[in-house]
mmCIF file of C-alpha atoms and ligand atoms in Angstrom:
data_model
loop_
_atom_site.group_PDB
_atom_site.id
_atom_site.type_symbol
_atom_site.label_atom_id
_atom_site.label_comp_id
_atom_site.label_asym_id
_atom_site.label_seq_id
_atom_site.Cartn_x
_atom_site.Cartn_y
_atom_site.Cartn_z
ATOM 1 C CA UNK B 484 14.493 -2.880 29.554
ATOM 2 C CA UNK B 485 15.509 -2.085 26.000
ATOM 3 C CA UNK B 486 13.232 -0.036 23.759
ATOM 4 C CA UNK B 487 9.740 0.944 24.809
ATOM 5 C CA UNK B 488 7.754 -1.012 27.351
ATOM 6 C CA UNK B 489 4.679 -2.296 25.536
ATOM 7 C CA UNK B 490 1.424 -1.316 27.199
ATOM 8 C CA UNK B 491 0.308 -4.938 27.190
ATOM 9 C CA UNK B 492 2.612 -5.716 30.120
ATOM 10 C CA UNK B 493 1.137 -2.966 32.241
ATOM 11 C CA UNK B 494 -2.419 -3.947 31.351
ATOM 12 C CA UNK B 495 -1.739 -7.628 31.998
ATOM 13 C CA UNK B 496 -0.162 -6.999 35.360
ATOM 14 C CA UNK B 497 -3.063 -4.890 36.500
ATOM 15 C CA UNK B 498 -5.855 -7.119 35.223
ATOM 16 C CA UNK B 499 -4.407 -10.426 36.402
ATOM 17 C CA UNK B 500 -3.394 -9.186 39.802
ATOM 18 C CA UNK B 501 -6.708 -7.505 40.430
ATOM 19 C CA UNK B 502 -9.020 -10.192 39.160
ATOM 20 C CA UNK B 503 -8.014 -13.804 39.091
ATOM 21 C CA UNK B 504 -4.932 -15.864 39.615
ATOM 22 C CA UNK B 505 -3.009 -16.606 36.444
ATOM 23 C CA UNK B 506 -3.458 -20.059 34.955
ATOM 24 C CA UNK B 507 -0.997 -19.482 32.139
ATOM 25 C CA UNK B 508 2.607 -18.429 32.594
ATOM 26 C CA UNK B 509 4.390 -16.751 29.688
ATOM 27 C CA UNK B 510 8.147 -16.627 30.170
ATOM 28 C CA UNK B 511 10.471 -14.654 27.923
ATOM 29 C CA UNK B 512 14.196 -15.227 27.740
ATOM 30 C CA UNK B 513 14.716 -11.519 27.220
ATOM 31 C CA UNK B 514 12.721 -8.328 26.920
ATOM 32 C CA UNK B 515 13.856 -8.358 23.267
ATOM 33 C CA UNK B 516 11.470 -11.313 22.755
ATOM 34 C CA UNK B 517 8.456 -9.320 23.852
ATOM 35 C CA UNK B 518 7.679 -7.645 20.543
ATOM 36 C CA UNK B 519 7.426 -10.999 18.788
ATOM 37 C CA UNK B 520 5.108 -12.330 21.457
ATOM 38 C CA UNK B 521 2.739 -9.369 21.457
ATOM 39 C CA UNK B 522 0.185 -10.816 19.028
ATOM 40 C CA UNK B 523 -0.201 -13.861 21.266
ATOM 41 C CA UNK B 524 -0.371 -11.787 24.427
ATOM 42 C CA UNK B 525 -2.992 -9.543 22.883
ATOM 43 C CA UNK B 526 -5.127 -12.549 22.019
ATOM 44 C CA UNK B 527 -4.860 -13.819 25.597
ATOM 45 C CA UNK B 528 -5.826 -10.439 26.900
ATOM 46 C CA UNK B 529 -8.744 -10.097 24.475
ATOM 47 C CA UNK B 530 -10.065 -13.464 25.614
ATOM 48 C CA UNK B 531 -9.546 -12.566 29.287
ATOM 49 C CA UNK B 532 -7.279 -15.528 29.928
ATOM 50 C CA UNK B 533 -5.630 -14.962 33.333
ATOM 51 C CA UNK B 534 -1.947 -14.964 32.468
ATOM 52 C CA UNK B 535 1.302 -13.567 33.762
ATOM 53 C CA UNK B 536 4.441 -12.539 31.885
ATOM 54 C CA UNK B 537 7.965 -12.900 33.248
ATOM 55 C CA UNK B 538 11.441 -12.342 31.876
ATOM 56 C CA UNK B 539 13.667 -15.181 33.029
ATOM 57 C CA UNK B 540 16.740 -16.534 31.343
ATOM 58 C CA UNK B 541 17.964 -20.119 31.507
ATOM 59 C CA UNK B 542 21.503 -18.768 31.216
ATOM 60 C CA UNK B 543 21.504 -15.290 32.766
ATOM 61 C CA UNK B 544 19.118 -15.967 35.667
ATOM 62 C CA UNK B 545 19.330 -19.745 36.065
ATOM 63 C CA UNK B 546 18.249 -19.752 39.723
ATOM 64 C CA UNK B 547 15.161 -17.671 39.003
ATOM 65 C CA UNK B 548 14.241 -19.903 36.062
ATOM 66 C CA UNK B 549 14.607 -22.933 38.292
ATOM 67 C CA UNK B 550 12.460 -21.371 41.029
ATOM 68 C CA UNK B 551 9.786 -20.465 38.495
ATOM 69 C CA UNK B 552 9.633 -23.985 37.081
ATOM 70 C CA UNK B 553 9.536 -25.559 40.523
ATOM 71 C CA UNK B 554 6.804 -23.289 41.880
ATOM 72 C CA UNK B 555 4.628 -22.939 38.763
ATOM 73 C CA UNK B 556 2.135 -25.715 39.486
ATOM 74 C CA UNK B 557 1.947 -24.859 43.188
ATOM 75 C CA UNK B 558 1.007 -21.286 42.265
ATOM 76 C CA UNK B 559 -1.920 -22.541 40.182
ATOM 77 C CA UNK B 560 -0.462 -22.274 36.720
ATOM 78 C CA UNK B 561 -1.705 -24.965 34.334
ATOM 79 C CA UNK B 562 0.339 -24.323 31.192
ATOM 80 C CA UNK B 563 3.602 -22.531 30.426
ATOM 81 C CA UNK B 564 4.721 -20.767 27.276
ATOM 82 C CA UNK B 565 8.450 -20.129 27.031
ATOM 83 C CA UNK B 566 9.866 -17.935 24.277
ATOM 84 C CA UNK B 567 13.584 -17.684 23.660
ATOM 85 C CA UNK B 568 16.079 -17.208 20.898
ATOM 86 C CA UNK B 569 19.577 -18.425 20.070
ATOM 87 C CA UNK B 570 20.717 -21.340 22.340
ATOM 88 C CA UNK B 571 17.175 -21.452 23.646
ATOM 89 C CA UNK B 572 17.214 -23.721 26.666
ATOM 90 C CA UNK B 573 14.502 -21.898 28.576
ATOM 91 C CA UNK B 574 11.518 -24.135 27.674
ATOM 92 C CA UNK B 575 13.521 -27.292 28.249
ATOM 93 C CA UNK B 576 14.842 -26.090 31.586
ATOM 94 C CA UNK B 577 11.352 -25.114 32.758
ATOM 95 C CA UNK B 578 9.982 -28.441 31.511
ATOM 96 C CA UNK B 579 12.607 -30.258 33.538
ATOM 97 C CA UNK B 580 11.336 -28.638 36.748
ATOM 98 C CA UNK B 581 7.582 -29.015 36.225
ATOM 99 C CA UNK B 582 5.013 -31.551 35.099
ATOM 100 C CA UNK B 583 3.000 -28.775 33.450
ATOM 101 C CA UNK B 584 2.944 -28.783 29.658
ATOM 102 C CA UNK B 585 5.470 -26.315 28.248
ATOM 103 C CA UNK B 586 5.022 -24.706 24.841
ATOM 104 C CA UNK B 587 8.245 -23.422 23.340
ATOM 105 C CA UNK B 588 8.380 -20.485 20.943
ATOM 106 C CA UNK B 589 11.663 -20.226 19.039
ATOM 107 C CA UNK B 590 12.467 -16.552 18.511
ATOM 108 C CA UNK B 591 14.323 -15.373 15.413
ATOM 109 C CA UNK B 592 17.437 -13.610 16.639
ATOM 110 C CA UNK B 593 21.179 -13.683 16.097
ATOM 111 C CA UNK B 594 22.981 -15.069 13.066
ATOM 112 C CA UNK B 595 20.824 -18.201 12.739
ATOM 113 C CA UNK B 596 17.516 -16.334 12.934
ATOM 114 C CA UNK B 597 15.605 -18.829 15.036
ATOM 115 C CA UNK B 598 16.812 -22.046 13.412
ATOM 116 C CA UNK B 599 19.094 -22.593 16.398
ATOM 117 C CA UNK B 600 16.257 -22.002 18.863
ATOM 118 C CA UNK B 601 13.879 -24.213 16.879
ATOM 119 C CA UNK B 602 16.271 -27.145 16.905
ATOM 120 C CA UNK B 603 17.079 -26.635 20.582
ATOM 121 C CA UNK B 604 13.387 -26.787 21.503
ATOM 122 C CA UNK B 605 12.095 -29.433 19.157
ATOM 123 C CA UNK B 606 15.028 -31.791 19.701
ATOM 124 C CA UNK B 607 14.505 -32.294 23.409
ATOM 125 C CA UNK B 608 15.919 -35.560 24.714
ATOM 126 C CA UNK B 609 13.389 -38.367 25.259
ATOM 127 C CA UNK B 610 11.535 -37.977 28.536
ATOM 128 C CA UNK B 611 11.254 -34.198 28.768
ATOM 129 C CA UNK B 612 9.036 -32.960 25.935
ATOM 130 C CA UNK B 613 8.525 -29.363 24.843
ATOM 131 C CA UNK B 614 5.579 -28.659 22.515
ATOM 132 C CA UNK B 615 7.348 -26.472 20.001
ATOM 133 C CA UNK B 616 5.543 -24.108 17.637
ATOM 134 C CA UNK B 617 7.053 -22.361 14.631
ATOM 135 C CA UNK B 618 9.690 -19.646 14.690
ATOM 136 C CA UNK B 619 8.128 -16.446 16.079
ATOM 137 C CA UNK B 620 4.755 -18.231 16.262
ATOM 138 C CA UNK B 621 3.628 -16.561 19.464
ATOM 139 C CA UNK B 622 0.003 -16.481 18.391
ATOM 140 C CA UNK B 623 -0.077 -20.218 17.741
ATOM 141 C CA UNK B 624 1.519 -20.769 21.128
ATOM 142 C CA UNK B 625 -1.259 -18.729 22.728
ATOM 143 C CA UNK B 626 -3.928 -20.656 20.833
ATOM 144 C CA UNK B 627 -2.400 -23.996 21.770
ATOM 145 C CA UNK B 628 -2.219 -22.894 25.392
ATOM 146 C CA UNK B 629 -5.898 -21.963 25.360
ATOM 147 C CA UNK B 630 -6.745 -25.315 23.769
ATOM 148 C CA UNK B 631 -4.961 -27.065 26.627
ATOM 149 C CA UNK B 632 -6.639 -24.824 29.187
ATOM 150 C CA UNK B 633 -10.033 -25.498 27.609
ATOM 151 C CA UNK B 634 -9.761 -29.110 28.804
ATOM 152 C CA UNK B 635 -10.010 -27.827 32.364
ATOM 153 C CA UNK B 636 -11.979 -24.658 31.608
ATOM 154 C CA UNK B 637 -14.681 -25.453 28.997
ATOM 155 C CA UNK B 638 -15.602 -21.763 28.885
ATOM 156 C CA UNK B 639 -12.631 -21.252 26.571
ATOM 157 C CA UNK B 640 -13.986 -23.709 24.009
ATOM 158 C CA UNK B 641 -16.478 -21.136 22.726
ATOM 159 C CA UNK B 642 -13.732 -18.582 22.215
ATOM 160 C CA UNK B 643 -11.733 -21.100 20.206
ATOM 161 C CA UNK B 644 -14.780 -22.074 18.147
ATOM 162 C CA UNK B 645 -15.678 -18.440 17.451
ATOM 163 C CA UNK B 646 -12.086 -17.758 16.430
ATOM 164 C CA UNK B 647 -12.081 -20.649 13.974
ATOM 165 C CA UNK B 648 -15.467 -19.634 12.564
ATOM 166 C CA UNK B 649 -14.261 -16.084 12.082
ATOM 167 C CA UNK B 650 -11.071 -17.289 10.415
ATOM 168 C CA UNK B 651 -13.133 -19.497 8.121
ATOM 169 C CA UNK B 652 -15.407 -16.608 7.168
ATOM 170 C CA UNK B 653 -12.379 -14.437 6.394
ATOM 171 C CA UNK B 654 -11.038 -16.971 3.910
ATOM 172 C CA UNK B 655 -14.477 -17.453 2.335
ATOM 173 C CA UNK B 656 -14.801 -13.678 1.923
ATOM 174 C CA UNK B 657 -11.374 -13.420 0.315
ATOM 175 C CA UNK B 658 -12.173 -16.274 -2.045
ATOM 176 C CA UNK B 659 -15.427 -14.573 -3.027
ATOM 177 C CA UNK B 660 -13.569 -11.309 -3.548
ATOM 178 C CA UNK B 661 -11.074 -13.072 -5.811
ATOM 179 C CA UNK B 662 -13.941 -14.384 -7.903
ATOM 180 C CA UNK B 663 -15.571 -10.944 -7.954
ATOM 181 C CA UNK B 664 -12.346 -9.477 -9.341
ATOM 182 C CA UNK B 665 -12.563 -11.933 -12.227
ATOM 183 C CA UNK B 666 -9.792 -14.370 -11.349
ATOM 184 C CA UNK B 667 -10.250 -17.969 -12.405
ATOM 185 C CA UNK B 668 -8.579 -21.038 -10.956
ATOM 186 C CA UNK B 669 -7.211 -23.754 -13.225
ATOM 187 C CA UNK B 670 -5.907 -27.174 -12.404
ATOM 188 C CA UNK B 671 -2.790 -28.677 -13.993
ATOM 189 C CA UNK B 672 -4.795 -29.822 -17.014
ATOM 190 C CA UNK B 673 -5.816 -26.173 -17.505
ATOM 191 C CA UNK B 674 -9.426 -26.981 -16.888
ATOM 192 C CA UNK B 675 -11.335 -24.364 -14.993
ATOM 193 C CA UNK B 676 -12.142 -25.382 -11.451
ATOM 194 C CA UNK B 677 -15.801 -24.664 -10.735
HETATM 195 C C1 RP5 U 1501 17.934 -15.362 24.294
HETATM 196 O O1 RP5 U 1501 18.877 -14.637 23.606
HETATM 197 C C2 RP5 U 1501 16.737 -14.479 24.405
HETATM 198 O O2 RP5 U 1501 15.585 -15.243 24.495
HETATM 199 C C3 RP5 U 1501 16.788 -13.641 23.169
HETATM 200 O O3 RP5 U 1501 15.972 -14.181 22.137
HETATM 201 C C4 RP5 U 1501 18.241 -13.750 22.729
HETATM 202 C C5 RP5 U 1501 18.939 -12.417 22.762
HETATM 203 O O4 RP5 U 1501 18.775 -11.831 24.039
HETATM 204 P P1 RP5 U 1501 19.157 -10.323 24.291
HETATM 205 O O5 RP5 U 1501 20.661 -10.213 24.076
HETATM 206 O O6 RP5 U 1501 18.399 -9.493 23.289
HETATM 207 O O7 RP5 U 1501 18.750 -10.016 25.697
HETATM 208 O O8 RP5 U 1501 18.395 -15.739 25.553
#
């Protein structure tokens, strides 16, 4: 594995294997995608979502990717996240082998910096959809996965609600701070917005 091995992988492996079976599978096309996905993985860990992380490549380990897609539902997984860069066929290949919803995360890499991966994921042929989030949007992928899981596991709805409330409060605080610093907002007619 290139570079350092983020601690999140070790923690995830221990906690999931020791406690409950994973319901969410996160698949990376390469270990080089891991850094981008860390914010999403950290959120999953913080919320105690039982998840597993694998490195499988649609091109370099096609048989393993096929096996993973075919066995995912049987192993109890409910949702898959697949992150890949460049000619990113991983989410589409997994989606072709499973009825589980697959969320694709286009990773910015190579000369086209994720535009290639984005188009590959979002332009799936009719019949095999991949729910594609933005380039490098690992956190949104994690949130979307939890939203899907919350349909089967209502316990996650509170975590989502708390997250949104906290996000809302953060913006309100920043807006108040802006006002405290003396900034004023004007509309196009240069009238002050109350
Ligand atoms: C894709 O090619 C991977 O998902 C990664 O984003 C990109 C480059 O892979 P490495 O050469 O860094 O392994 O398959």
